[in-house]
Amino acid sequence: MLFKSYMHKKFPNLELRQPLYYSWKNAIRFKLGIQELRDYEADSLYLTEVYKRAITLFDSVHQSNDEIFVVANISDYGYGITSRHKLNVFLKYIKQKDVLNKLNHTIIPYVYPEDDDEGDCKTHRFILKCKVSDIKYLSMIKAICNQDMGVKPSIHHEIFFINIKKETIFLIYDDRGCDILASSRESLYHIYKEYNDWILDYDRKEIDSIFS
């Protein structure tokens, strides 16, 4: 199934950009980092908890044999995007390099036009259709969580994991939290119940109303 037609059918009019949670009705925002413990050391209790929650939530909506789209938004501020960017995002985290032959690249209007005063920014979108088992998702998730922590390795681009059959979207926006969306509220109910304590308090009232 082509990515564009899939998104049009399952998530009509949804833009893949942050803040993703506020763009879709059937969504949950989870807290990953406990701010009172925030510590920039690589082996800190803070990051250990961030990794644990992020990986646990990912595992709750994905199985190794699930087909997914891995989508990376890379901003081009006029300096140009080269193959190096593609390799940095995907090469380290794909188990079999021939899977990269399926990687699709397209250039779209900048996903944050409100921030583009000069009007010369573009977004390079890389889309890889694969199975969960094709990616080193444990390492990839940790690298995404590291983006603002000064810890390496790190990924500083928006990475979306879209589960084709389960019709879910998983996004870690940074060490603070992650968003999980679904085409239907029923697909999220078990996650809502099991990890209720991790729901971000700021949005809890609205999230509770979806499942009440």
Short mmCIF file of C-alpha atoms in Angstrom, two decimals, residues 1-14 24 167 183:
data_model
loop_
_atom_site.label_atom_id
_atom_site.label_comp_id
_atom_site.label_asym_id
_atom_site.label_seq_id
_atom_site.Cartn_x
_atom_site.Cartn_y
_atom_site.Cartn_z
CA MET A 1 0.00 0.00 0.00
CA LEU A 2 1.30 3.43 -0.91
CA PHE A 3 1.93 5.80 1.96
CA LYS A 4 -0.06 8.70 0.54
CA SER A 5 -3.21 6.68 -0.14
CA TYR A 6 -2.92 4.96 3.25
CA MET A 7 -2.77 8.24 5.14
CA HIS A 8 -5.61 9.71 3.11
CA LYS A 9 -7.81 6.72 3.95
CA LYS A 10 -6.90 6.11 7.60
CA PHE A 11 -5.84 9.57 8.82
CA PRO A 12 -7.52 12.06 6.48
CA ASN A 13 -6.26 15.64 6.65
CA LEU A 14 -3.70 14.80 9.35
CA TRP A 24 -6.19 14.20 15.95
CA GLU A 167 -3.63 1.95 12.22
CA SER A 183 -7.79 5.65 13.55
#
